CSV table of C-alpha atoms in Angstrom, one decimal:
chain,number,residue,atom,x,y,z
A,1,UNK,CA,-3.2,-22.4,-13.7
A,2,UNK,CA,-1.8,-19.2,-12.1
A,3,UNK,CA,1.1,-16.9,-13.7
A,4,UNK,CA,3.1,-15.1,-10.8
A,5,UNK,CA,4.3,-12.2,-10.8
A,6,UNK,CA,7.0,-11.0,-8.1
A,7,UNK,CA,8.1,-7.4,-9.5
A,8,UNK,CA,9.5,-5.7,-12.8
A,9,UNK,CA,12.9,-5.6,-13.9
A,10,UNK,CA,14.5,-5.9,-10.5
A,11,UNK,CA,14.6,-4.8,-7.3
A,12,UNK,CA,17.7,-2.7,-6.3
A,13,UNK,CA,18.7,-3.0,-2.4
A,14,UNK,CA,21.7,-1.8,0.2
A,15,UNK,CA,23.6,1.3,0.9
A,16,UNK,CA,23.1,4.2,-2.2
A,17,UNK,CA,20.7,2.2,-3.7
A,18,UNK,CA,19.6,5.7,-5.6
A,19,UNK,CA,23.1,5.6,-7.4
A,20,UNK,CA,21.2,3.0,-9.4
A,21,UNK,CA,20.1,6.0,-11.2
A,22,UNK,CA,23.0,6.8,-13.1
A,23,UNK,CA,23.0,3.6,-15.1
A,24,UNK,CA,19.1,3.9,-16.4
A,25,UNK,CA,19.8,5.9,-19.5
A,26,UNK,CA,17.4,8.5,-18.6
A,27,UNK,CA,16.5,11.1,-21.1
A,28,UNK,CA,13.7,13.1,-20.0
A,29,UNK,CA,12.5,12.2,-16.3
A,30,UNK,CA,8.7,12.8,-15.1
A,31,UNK,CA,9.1,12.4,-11.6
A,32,UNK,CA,6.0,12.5,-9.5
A,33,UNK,CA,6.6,13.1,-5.5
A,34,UNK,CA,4.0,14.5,-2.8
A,35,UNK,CA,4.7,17.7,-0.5
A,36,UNK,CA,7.4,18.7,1.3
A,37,UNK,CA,8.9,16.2,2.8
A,38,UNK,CA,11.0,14.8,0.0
A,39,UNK,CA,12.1,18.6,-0.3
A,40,UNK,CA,13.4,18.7,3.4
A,41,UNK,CA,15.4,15.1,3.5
A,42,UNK,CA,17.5,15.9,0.5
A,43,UNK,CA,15.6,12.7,-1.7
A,44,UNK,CA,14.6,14.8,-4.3
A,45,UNK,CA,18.1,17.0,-4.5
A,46,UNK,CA,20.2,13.7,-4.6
A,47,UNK,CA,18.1,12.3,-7.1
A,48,UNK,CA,18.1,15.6,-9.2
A,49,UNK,CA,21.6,15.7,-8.7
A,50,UNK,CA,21.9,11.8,-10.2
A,51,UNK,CA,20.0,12.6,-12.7
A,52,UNK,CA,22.2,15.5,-14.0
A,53,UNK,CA,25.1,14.0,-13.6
A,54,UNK,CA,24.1,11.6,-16.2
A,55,UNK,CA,22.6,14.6,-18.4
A,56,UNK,CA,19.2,13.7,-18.1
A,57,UNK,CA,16.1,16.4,-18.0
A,58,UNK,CA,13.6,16.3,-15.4
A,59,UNK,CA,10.0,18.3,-14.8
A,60,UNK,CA,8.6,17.6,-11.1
A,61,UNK,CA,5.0,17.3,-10.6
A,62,UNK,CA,4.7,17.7,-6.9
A,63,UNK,CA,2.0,18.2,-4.0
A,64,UNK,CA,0.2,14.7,-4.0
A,65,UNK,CA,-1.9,14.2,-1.3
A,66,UNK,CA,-2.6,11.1,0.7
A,67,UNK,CA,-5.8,9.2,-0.8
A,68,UNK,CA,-5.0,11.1,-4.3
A,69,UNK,CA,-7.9,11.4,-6.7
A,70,UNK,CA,-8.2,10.2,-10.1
A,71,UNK,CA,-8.2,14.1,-10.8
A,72,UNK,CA,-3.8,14.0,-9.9
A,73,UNK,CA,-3.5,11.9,-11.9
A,74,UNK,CA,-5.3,13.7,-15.1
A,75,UNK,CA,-3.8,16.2,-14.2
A,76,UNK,CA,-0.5,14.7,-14.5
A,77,UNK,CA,-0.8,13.7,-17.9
A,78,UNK,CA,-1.9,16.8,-19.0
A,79,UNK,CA,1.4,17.9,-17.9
A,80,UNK,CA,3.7,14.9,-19.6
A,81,UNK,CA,1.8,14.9,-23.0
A,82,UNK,CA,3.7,18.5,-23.5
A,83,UNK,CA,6.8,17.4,-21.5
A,84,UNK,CA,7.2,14.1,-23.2
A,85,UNK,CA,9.0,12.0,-21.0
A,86,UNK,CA,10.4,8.3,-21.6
A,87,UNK,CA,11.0,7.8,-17.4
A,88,UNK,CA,8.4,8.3,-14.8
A,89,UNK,CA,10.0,8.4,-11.4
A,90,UNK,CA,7.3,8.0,-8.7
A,91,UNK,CA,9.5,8.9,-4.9
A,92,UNK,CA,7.8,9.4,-2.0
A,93,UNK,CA,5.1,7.0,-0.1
A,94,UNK,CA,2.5,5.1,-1.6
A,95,UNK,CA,0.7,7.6,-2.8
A,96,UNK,CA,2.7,9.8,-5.7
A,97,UNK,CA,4.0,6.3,-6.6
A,98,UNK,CA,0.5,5.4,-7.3
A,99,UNK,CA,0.2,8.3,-8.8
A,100,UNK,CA,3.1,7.5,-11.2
A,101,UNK,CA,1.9,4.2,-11.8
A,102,UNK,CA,-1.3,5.2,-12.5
A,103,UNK,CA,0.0,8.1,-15.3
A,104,UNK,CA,2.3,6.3,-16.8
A,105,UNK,CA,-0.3,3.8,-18.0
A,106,UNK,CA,-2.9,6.7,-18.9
A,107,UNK,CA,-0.2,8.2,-20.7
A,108,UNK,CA,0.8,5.3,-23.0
A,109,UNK,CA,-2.9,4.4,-23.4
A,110,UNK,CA,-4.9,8.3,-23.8
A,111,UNK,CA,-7.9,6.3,-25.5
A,112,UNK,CA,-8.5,4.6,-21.9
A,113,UNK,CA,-10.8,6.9,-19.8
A,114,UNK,CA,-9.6,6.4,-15.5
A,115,UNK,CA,-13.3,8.2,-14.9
A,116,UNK,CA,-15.0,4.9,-15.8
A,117,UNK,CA,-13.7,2.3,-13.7
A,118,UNK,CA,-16.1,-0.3,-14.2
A,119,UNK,CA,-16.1,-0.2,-18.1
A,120,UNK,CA,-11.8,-0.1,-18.0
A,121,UNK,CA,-9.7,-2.6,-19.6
A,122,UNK,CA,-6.3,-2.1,-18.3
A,123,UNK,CA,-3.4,-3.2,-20.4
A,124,UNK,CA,-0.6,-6.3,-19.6
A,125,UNK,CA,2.6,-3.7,-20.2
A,126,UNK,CA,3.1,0.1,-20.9
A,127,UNK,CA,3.6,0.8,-24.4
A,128,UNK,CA,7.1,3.3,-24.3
A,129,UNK,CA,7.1,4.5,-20.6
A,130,UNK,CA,9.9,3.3,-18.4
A,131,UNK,CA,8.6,3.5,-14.7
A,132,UNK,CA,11.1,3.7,-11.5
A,133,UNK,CA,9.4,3.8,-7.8
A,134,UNK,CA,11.4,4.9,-5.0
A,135,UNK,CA,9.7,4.4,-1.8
A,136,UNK,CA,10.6,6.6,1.1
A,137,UNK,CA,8.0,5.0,3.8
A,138,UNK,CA,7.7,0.8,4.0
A,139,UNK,CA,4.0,-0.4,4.3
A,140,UNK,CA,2.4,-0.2,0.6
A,141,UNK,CA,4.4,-2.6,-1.0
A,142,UNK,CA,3.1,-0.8,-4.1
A,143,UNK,CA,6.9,-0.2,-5.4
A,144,UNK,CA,6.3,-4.1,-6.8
A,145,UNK,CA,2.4,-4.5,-7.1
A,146,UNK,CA,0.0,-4.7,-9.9
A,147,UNK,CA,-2.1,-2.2,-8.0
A,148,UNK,CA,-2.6,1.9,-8.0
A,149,UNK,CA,-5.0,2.8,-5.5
A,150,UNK,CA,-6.9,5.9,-6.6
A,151,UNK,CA,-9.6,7.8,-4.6
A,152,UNK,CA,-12.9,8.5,-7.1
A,153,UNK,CA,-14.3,11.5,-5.2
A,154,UNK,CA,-17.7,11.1,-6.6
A,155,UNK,CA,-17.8,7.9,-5.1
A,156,UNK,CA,-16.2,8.5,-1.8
A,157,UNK,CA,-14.5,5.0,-2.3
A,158,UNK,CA,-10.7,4.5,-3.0
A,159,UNK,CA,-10.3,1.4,-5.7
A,160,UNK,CA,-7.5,-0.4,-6.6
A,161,UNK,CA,-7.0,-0.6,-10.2
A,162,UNK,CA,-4.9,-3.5,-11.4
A,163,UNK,CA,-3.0,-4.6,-14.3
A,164,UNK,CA,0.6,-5.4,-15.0
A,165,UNK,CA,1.5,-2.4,-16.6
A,166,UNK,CA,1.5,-1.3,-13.3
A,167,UNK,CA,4.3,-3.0,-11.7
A,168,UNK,CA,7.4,-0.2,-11.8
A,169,UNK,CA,10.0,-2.1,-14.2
A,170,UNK,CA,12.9,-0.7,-11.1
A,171,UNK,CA,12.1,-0.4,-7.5
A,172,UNK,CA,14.9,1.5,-5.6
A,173,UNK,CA,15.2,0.4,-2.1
A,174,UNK,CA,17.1,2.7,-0.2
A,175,UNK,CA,16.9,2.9,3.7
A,176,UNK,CA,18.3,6.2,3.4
A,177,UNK,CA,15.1,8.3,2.4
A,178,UNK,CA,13.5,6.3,5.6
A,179,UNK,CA,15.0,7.8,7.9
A,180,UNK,CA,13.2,11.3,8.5
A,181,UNK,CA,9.8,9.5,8.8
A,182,UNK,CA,8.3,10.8,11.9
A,183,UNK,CA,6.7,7.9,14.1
A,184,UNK,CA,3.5,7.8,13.7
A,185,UNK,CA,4.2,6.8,9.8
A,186,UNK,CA,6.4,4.6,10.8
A,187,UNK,CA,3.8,3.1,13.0
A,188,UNK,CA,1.1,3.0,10.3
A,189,UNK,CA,3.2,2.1,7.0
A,190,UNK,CA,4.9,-0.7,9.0
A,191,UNK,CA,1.3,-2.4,10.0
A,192,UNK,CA,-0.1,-1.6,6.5
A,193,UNK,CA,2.7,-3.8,5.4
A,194,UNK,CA,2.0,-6.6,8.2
A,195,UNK,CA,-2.0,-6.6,7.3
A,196,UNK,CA,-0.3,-7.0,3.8
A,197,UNK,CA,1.6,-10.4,4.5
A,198,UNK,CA,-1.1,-11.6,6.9
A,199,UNK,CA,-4.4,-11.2,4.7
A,200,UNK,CA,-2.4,-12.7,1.6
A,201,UNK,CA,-1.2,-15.6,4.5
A,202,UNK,CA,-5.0,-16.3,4.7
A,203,UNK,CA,-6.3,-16.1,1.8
A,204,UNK,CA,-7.8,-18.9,-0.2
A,205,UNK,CA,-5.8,-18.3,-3.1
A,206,UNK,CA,-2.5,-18.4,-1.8
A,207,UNK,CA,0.1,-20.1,-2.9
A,208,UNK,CA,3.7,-21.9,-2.2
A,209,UNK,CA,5.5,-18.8,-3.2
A,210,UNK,CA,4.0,-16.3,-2.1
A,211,UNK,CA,3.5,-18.0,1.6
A,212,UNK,CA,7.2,-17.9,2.0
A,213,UNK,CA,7.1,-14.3,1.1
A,214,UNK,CA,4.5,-13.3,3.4
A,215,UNK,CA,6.0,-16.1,6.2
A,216,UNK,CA,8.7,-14.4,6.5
A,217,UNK,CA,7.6,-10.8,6.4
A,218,UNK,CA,5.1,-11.8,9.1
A,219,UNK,CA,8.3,-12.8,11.0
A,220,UNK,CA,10.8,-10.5,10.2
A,221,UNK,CA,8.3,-7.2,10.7
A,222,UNK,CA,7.2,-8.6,14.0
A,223,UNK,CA,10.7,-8.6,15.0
A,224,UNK,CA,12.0,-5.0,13.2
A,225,UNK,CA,9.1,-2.8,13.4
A,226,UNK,CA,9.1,-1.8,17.3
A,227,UNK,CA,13.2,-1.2,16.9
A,228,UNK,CA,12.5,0.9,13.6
A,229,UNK,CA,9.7,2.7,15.5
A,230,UNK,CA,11.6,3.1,19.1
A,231,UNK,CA,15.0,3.4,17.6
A,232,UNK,CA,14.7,4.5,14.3
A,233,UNK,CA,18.0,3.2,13.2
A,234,UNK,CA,19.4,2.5,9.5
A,235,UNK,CA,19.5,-1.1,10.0
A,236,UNK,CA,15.9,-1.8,11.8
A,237,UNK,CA,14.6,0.7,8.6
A,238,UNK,CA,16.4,-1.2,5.9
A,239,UNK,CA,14.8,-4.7,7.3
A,240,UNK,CA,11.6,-3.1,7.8
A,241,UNK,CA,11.8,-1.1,4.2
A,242,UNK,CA,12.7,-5.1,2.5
A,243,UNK,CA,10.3,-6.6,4.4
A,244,UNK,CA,7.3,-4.3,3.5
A,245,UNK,CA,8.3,-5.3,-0.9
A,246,UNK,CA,8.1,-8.8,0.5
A,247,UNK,CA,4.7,-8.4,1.6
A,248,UNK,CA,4.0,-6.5,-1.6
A,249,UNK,CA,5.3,-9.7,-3.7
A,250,UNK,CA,3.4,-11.9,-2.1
A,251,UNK,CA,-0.3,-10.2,-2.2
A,252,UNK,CA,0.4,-9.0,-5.7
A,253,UNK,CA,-0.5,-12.1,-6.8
A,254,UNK,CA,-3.0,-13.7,-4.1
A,255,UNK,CA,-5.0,-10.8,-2.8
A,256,UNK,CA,-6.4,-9.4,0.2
A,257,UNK,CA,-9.2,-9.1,2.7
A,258,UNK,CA,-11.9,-7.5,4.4
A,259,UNK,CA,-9.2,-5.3,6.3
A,260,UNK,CA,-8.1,-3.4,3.2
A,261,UNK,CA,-12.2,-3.3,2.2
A,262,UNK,CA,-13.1,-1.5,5.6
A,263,UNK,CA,-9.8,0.7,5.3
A,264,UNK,CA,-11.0,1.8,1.8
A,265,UNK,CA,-14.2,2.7,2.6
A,266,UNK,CA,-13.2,4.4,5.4
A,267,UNK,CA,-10.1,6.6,3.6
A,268,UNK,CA,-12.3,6.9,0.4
A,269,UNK,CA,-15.0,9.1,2.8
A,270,UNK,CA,-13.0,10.7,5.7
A,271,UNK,CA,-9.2,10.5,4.2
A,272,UNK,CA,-7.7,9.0,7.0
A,273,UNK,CA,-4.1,6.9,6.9
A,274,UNK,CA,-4.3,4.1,5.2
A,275,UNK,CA,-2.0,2.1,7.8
A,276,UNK,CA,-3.7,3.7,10.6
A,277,UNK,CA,-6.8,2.4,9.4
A,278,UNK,CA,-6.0,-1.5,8.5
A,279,UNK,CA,-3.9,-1.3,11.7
A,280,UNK,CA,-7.0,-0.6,13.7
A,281,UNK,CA,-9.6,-2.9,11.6
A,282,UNK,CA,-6.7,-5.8,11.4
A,283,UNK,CA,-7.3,-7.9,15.1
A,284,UNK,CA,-11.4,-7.5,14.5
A,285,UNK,CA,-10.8,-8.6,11.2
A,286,UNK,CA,-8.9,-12.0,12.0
A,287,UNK,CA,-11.0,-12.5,14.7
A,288,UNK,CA,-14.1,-12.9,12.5
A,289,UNK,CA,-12.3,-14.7,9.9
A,290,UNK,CA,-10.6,-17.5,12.6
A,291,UNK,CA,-14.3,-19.0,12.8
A,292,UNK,CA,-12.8,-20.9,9.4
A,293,UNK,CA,-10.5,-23.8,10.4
A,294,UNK,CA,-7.9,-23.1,8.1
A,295,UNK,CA,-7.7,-19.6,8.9
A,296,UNK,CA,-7.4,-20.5,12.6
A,297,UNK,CA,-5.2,-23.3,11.4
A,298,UNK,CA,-2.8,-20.5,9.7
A,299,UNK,CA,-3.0,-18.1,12.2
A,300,UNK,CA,-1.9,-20.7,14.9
A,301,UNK,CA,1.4,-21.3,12.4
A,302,UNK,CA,2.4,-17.7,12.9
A,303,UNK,CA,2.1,-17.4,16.2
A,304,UNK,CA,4.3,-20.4,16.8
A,305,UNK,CA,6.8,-18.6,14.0
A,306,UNK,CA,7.1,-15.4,16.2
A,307,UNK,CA,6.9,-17.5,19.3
A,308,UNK,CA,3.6,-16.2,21.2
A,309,UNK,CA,0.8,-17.7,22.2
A,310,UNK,CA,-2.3,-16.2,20.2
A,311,UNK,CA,-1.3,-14.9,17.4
A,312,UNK,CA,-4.5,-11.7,17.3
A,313,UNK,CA,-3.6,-10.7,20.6
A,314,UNK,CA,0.1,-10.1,19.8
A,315,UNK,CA,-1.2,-7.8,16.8
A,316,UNK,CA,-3.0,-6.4,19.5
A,317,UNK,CA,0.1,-6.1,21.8
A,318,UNK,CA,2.1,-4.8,18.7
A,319,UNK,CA,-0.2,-2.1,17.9
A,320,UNK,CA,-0.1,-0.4,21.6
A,321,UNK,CA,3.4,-0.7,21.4
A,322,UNK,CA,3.5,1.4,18.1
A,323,UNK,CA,1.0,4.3,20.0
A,324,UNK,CA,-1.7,2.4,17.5
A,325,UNK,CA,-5.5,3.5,18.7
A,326,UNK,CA,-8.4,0.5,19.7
A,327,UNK,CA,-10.9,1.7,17.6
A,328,UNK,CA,-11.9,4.2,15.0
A,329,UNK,CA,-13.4,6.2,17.5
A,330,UNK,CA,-10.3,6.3,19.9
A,331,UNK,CA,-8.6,7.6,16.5
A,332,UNK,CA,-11.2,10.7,16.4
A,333,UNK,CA,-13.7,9.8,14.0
A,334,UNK,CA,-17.0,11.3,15.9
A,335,UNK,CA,-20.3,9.8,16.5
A,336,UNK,CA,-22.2,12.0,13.9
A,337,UNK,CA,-19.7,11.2,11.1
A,338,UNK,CA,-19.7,7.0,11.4
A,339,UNK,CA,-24.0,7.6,12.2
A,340,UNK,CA,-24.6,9.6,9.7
A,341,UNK,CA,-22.8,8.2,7.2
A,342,UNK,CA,-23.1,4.6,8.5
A,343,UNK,CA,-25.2,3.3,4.9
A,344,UNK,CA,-22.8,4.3,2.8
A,345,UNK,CA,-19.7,3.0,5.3
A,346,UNK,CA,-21.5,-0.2,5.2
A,347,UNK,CA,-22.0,-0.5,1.5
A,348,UNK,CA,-18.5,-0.2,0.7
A,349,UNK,CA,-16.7,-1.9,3.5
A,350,UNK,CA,-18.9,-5.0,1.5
A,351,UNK,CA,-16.4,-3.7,-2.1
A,352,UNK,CA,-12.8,-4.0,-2.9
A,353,UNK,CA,-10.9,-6.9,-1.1
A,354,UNK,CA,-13.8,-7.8,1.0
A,355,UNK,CA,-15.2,-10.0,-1.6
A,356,UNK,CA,-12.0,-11.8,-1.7
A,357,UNK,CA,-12.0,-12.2,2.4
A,358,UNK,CA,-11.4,-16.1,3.2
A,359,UNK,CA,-14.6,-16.1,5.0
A,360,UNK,CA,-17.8,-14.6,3.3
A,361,UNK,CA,-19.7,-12.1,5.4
A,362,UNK,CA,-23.1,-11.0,5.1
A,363,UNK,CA,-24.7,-7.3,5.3
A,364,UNK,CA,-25.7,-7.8,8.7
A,365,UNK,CA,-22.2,-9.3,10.0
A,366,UNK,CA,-20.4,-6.1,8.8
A,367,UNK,CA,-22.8,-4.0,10.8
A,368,UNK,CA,-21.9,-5.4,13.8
A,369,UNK,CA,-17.9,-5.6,12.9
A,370,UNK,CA,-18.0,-2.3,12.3
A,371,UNK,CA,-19.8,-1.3,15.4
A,372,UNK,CA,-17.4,-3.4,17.1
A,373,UNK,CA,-14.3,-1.4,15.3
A,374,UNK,CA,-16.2,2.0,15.8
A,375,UNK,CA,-16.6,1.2,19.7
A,376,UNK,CA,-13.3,-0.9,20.4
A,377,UNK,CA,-15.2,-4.0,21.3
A,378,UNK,CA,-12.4,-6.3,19.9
C-alpha cells in the first residue's frame, strides 16, 4: 500500500498569481526570504503591498543563504515565538522556503530538537501554522514536497528532513518573480528540476501517477529550458516554473538517487549550487545505473519521448547548451580540496538518496564514479 501525496491545499498558477494573497486571511505574516534579490525585483514590495491591503502584519526574516544551516532556522523561531505569527510565507528559491518549511514545523512542535536528526520524529501536519511558498527560481520543486533540506555544519552533509507537515498548504506560482534570474540559475535550477523527474522516472518505487508527472516534465523541460535560458521570456519561464512543481509532485512520493546523494555531499562540504552540482553528477549517474535493464529500458522510453537517440548524451548535449561544466573540476573545485577531503566525500556520497538509487553501489564503485565526475571521464 502507498498513500500519495501531490501537494497541500492547492497550487495557484497564471498571470498575478501573488494576488492570491489577498484572499488568505492573513493576520500576522512570518515571511522568510534570502538576500537581496527579492529586494531588487519588487517580489517582496508587491507582496508587502498585498499583504497590507488586506490589513495583515508582517516581520521579514531575511539573508538566508544557499545550503542554510539548521542554525537559520533556530534562529528563525527564536524570532516568531515573540512575533507570533499564524502565516509563514517562505519567497525566494529553495532555500528560505526550506527554511520556512522547516520553522514552521519547529515552531508548532518546540519539544522536537532539529540538532538530532537521527533521533527526530517529525509530525504528519503542523499544529496552528498556515505555510505559503512562493518560488521565484524553478528547479527544487520544494514549494510541493515533503522535504526541507538543511545543511548540519558539524556534519558537513546537507539532509533532507521529511514529513508531511512539510508540504506548504499554498504554493504560489507566479512567472513574474522569474524573470530577473540571471542565467546561470536559470541553468542550474532548471536541471535540478530535470534530475528531479528523471531519478523519480527510475526509481524502483515509482508509480502510475507519479510517472505521468515526471513523463512529462522530462518532456516539457527538455523542450522549455534552452528558450527560458536563451530567451528568458514570460512564457518559456511559466512552462519551465510548472514543470519544475511537476517534478516536485512526482519525487515527493517516490524518491531519488545517487545524483542528489553525490550533490549533498558535495554542497554539505564546499557549498556549491545545488543544480550545478546534480547537473554535473546527472549523465555519470545514469550511465552507471543503465547497467540495470529496466533502467536502460526507461531511459530508452524518454529518449523516444523527446525524440533523440540516446537519451544520456542529450543530457549531455543539454547541459553544454546551458554553459553547464563536464566535471567538478571544470566547475573549480581544486585537486587539494576533492584529495584531501576524498574519505569524507566518499562517505557521504554513500547517504541520503544514494541508498534509494535503483542500482545498489558498493564503496569501491563510488570511488571510481567520483573520480570519473572529478576528472570529466563521462
Amino acid at each position: 500500500m502507498k498513500e500519495l501525496k501531490l501537494h497541500g491545499n492547492s497550487i495557484i498558477i497564471g498571470k498575478d498569481a501573488l494576488d492570491k494573497i489577498k484572499e488568505l486571511k492573513i493576520k500576522r505574516a512570518f515571511i522568510v526570504t534570502g538576500g537581496s534579490a527579492m529586494f531588487r525585483n519588487g517580489a517582496i514590495d508587491r507582496l508587502t503591498n498585498l499583504l497590507e491591503s488586506c490589513g495583515a502584519q508582517y516581520q521579514i526574516f531575511k539573508d538566508v543563504k544557499k545550503n542554510p544551516s539548521i542554525n537559520t532556522v533556530i534562529a528563525a523561531v527564536e524570532i516568531m515565538k515573540e512575533y507570533s505569527p499564524d502565516v509563514v510565507i517562505g519567497i525566494g528559491g529553495g532555500s528560505p522556503i526550506d527554511v520556512a518549511k522547516a520553522a514552521a514545523v519547529f515552531y508548532d512542535y518546540p519539544e522536537l530538537d532539529i540538532k538530532n536528526p537521527d533521533s527526530l520524529t517529525l509530525p504528519f501536519k503542523r499544529r496552528k501554522t498556515i505555510l505559503i511558498a512562493i518560488p521565484s527560481t524553478s528547479g527544487t520543486g520544494t514549494e510541493v514536497t515533503r522535504a526541507s533540506v538543511l545543511t548540519y555544519d558539524d556534519m558537513n552533509l546537507k539532509i533532507g528532513l521529511k514529513c508531511d507537515a512539510f508540504i506548504p498548504d499554498v504554493a504560489i506560482l507566479d512567472a513574474a518573480l522569474t524573470l530577473s534570474m540571471p542565467k546561470n540559475i536559470v541553468a542550474e535550477t532548471g536541471m535540478d528540476a530535470l534530475t528531479h523527474a528523471v531519478e523519480c522516472y527510475i526509481n524502483k518505487n515509482i508509480d502510475e501517477y507519479s510517472e505521468v508527472l515526471a513523463e512529462g516534465a522530462v518532456k516539457g523541460l527538455f523542450k522549455f529550458l534552452p528558450l527560458s535560458f536563451e530567451k528568458g521570456d514570460y512564457e518559456s519561464r511559466e512552462k519551465v516554473h510548472i514543470y519544475s512543481a511537476m517534478a516536485g509532485s512526482a519525487f515527493s512520493n517516490v524518491g531519488l538517487g545517487m545524483a542528489h546523494g553525490i550533490s549533498h555531499a558535495f554542497g554539505g562540504k564546499f557549498g556549491y549550487a545545488h543544480g550545478l552540482l546534480n547537473a554535473i553528477a546527472l549523465p555519470y549517474v545514469l550511465k552507471f545505473n543503465s547497467m540495470d535493464e529496466e533502467v536502460n529500458n526507461r531511459l530508452n522510453r524518454l529518449a523516444k519521448i523527446i525524440d533523440v537517440p540516446d537519451f544520456i548524451e542529450a543530457v549531455i548535449e543539454l547541459n553544454k547548451k546551458l554553459n553547464i561544466p563536464l566535471s567538478f573540476k571544470d566547475m573549480g573545485l581544486s585537486d587539494e580540496d576533492f584529495n584531501n577531503n576524498f574519505e569524507e566525500l566518499l562517505e557521504n556520497s554513500m547517504k541520503g538518496s544514494t541508498r534509494v538509487n535503483p542500482v545498489k553501489i558498493t564503496k569501491a564503485q563510488m570511488e571510481q564514479l567520483l573520480l570519473n565526475i572529478f576528472k570529466g571521464i563521462v
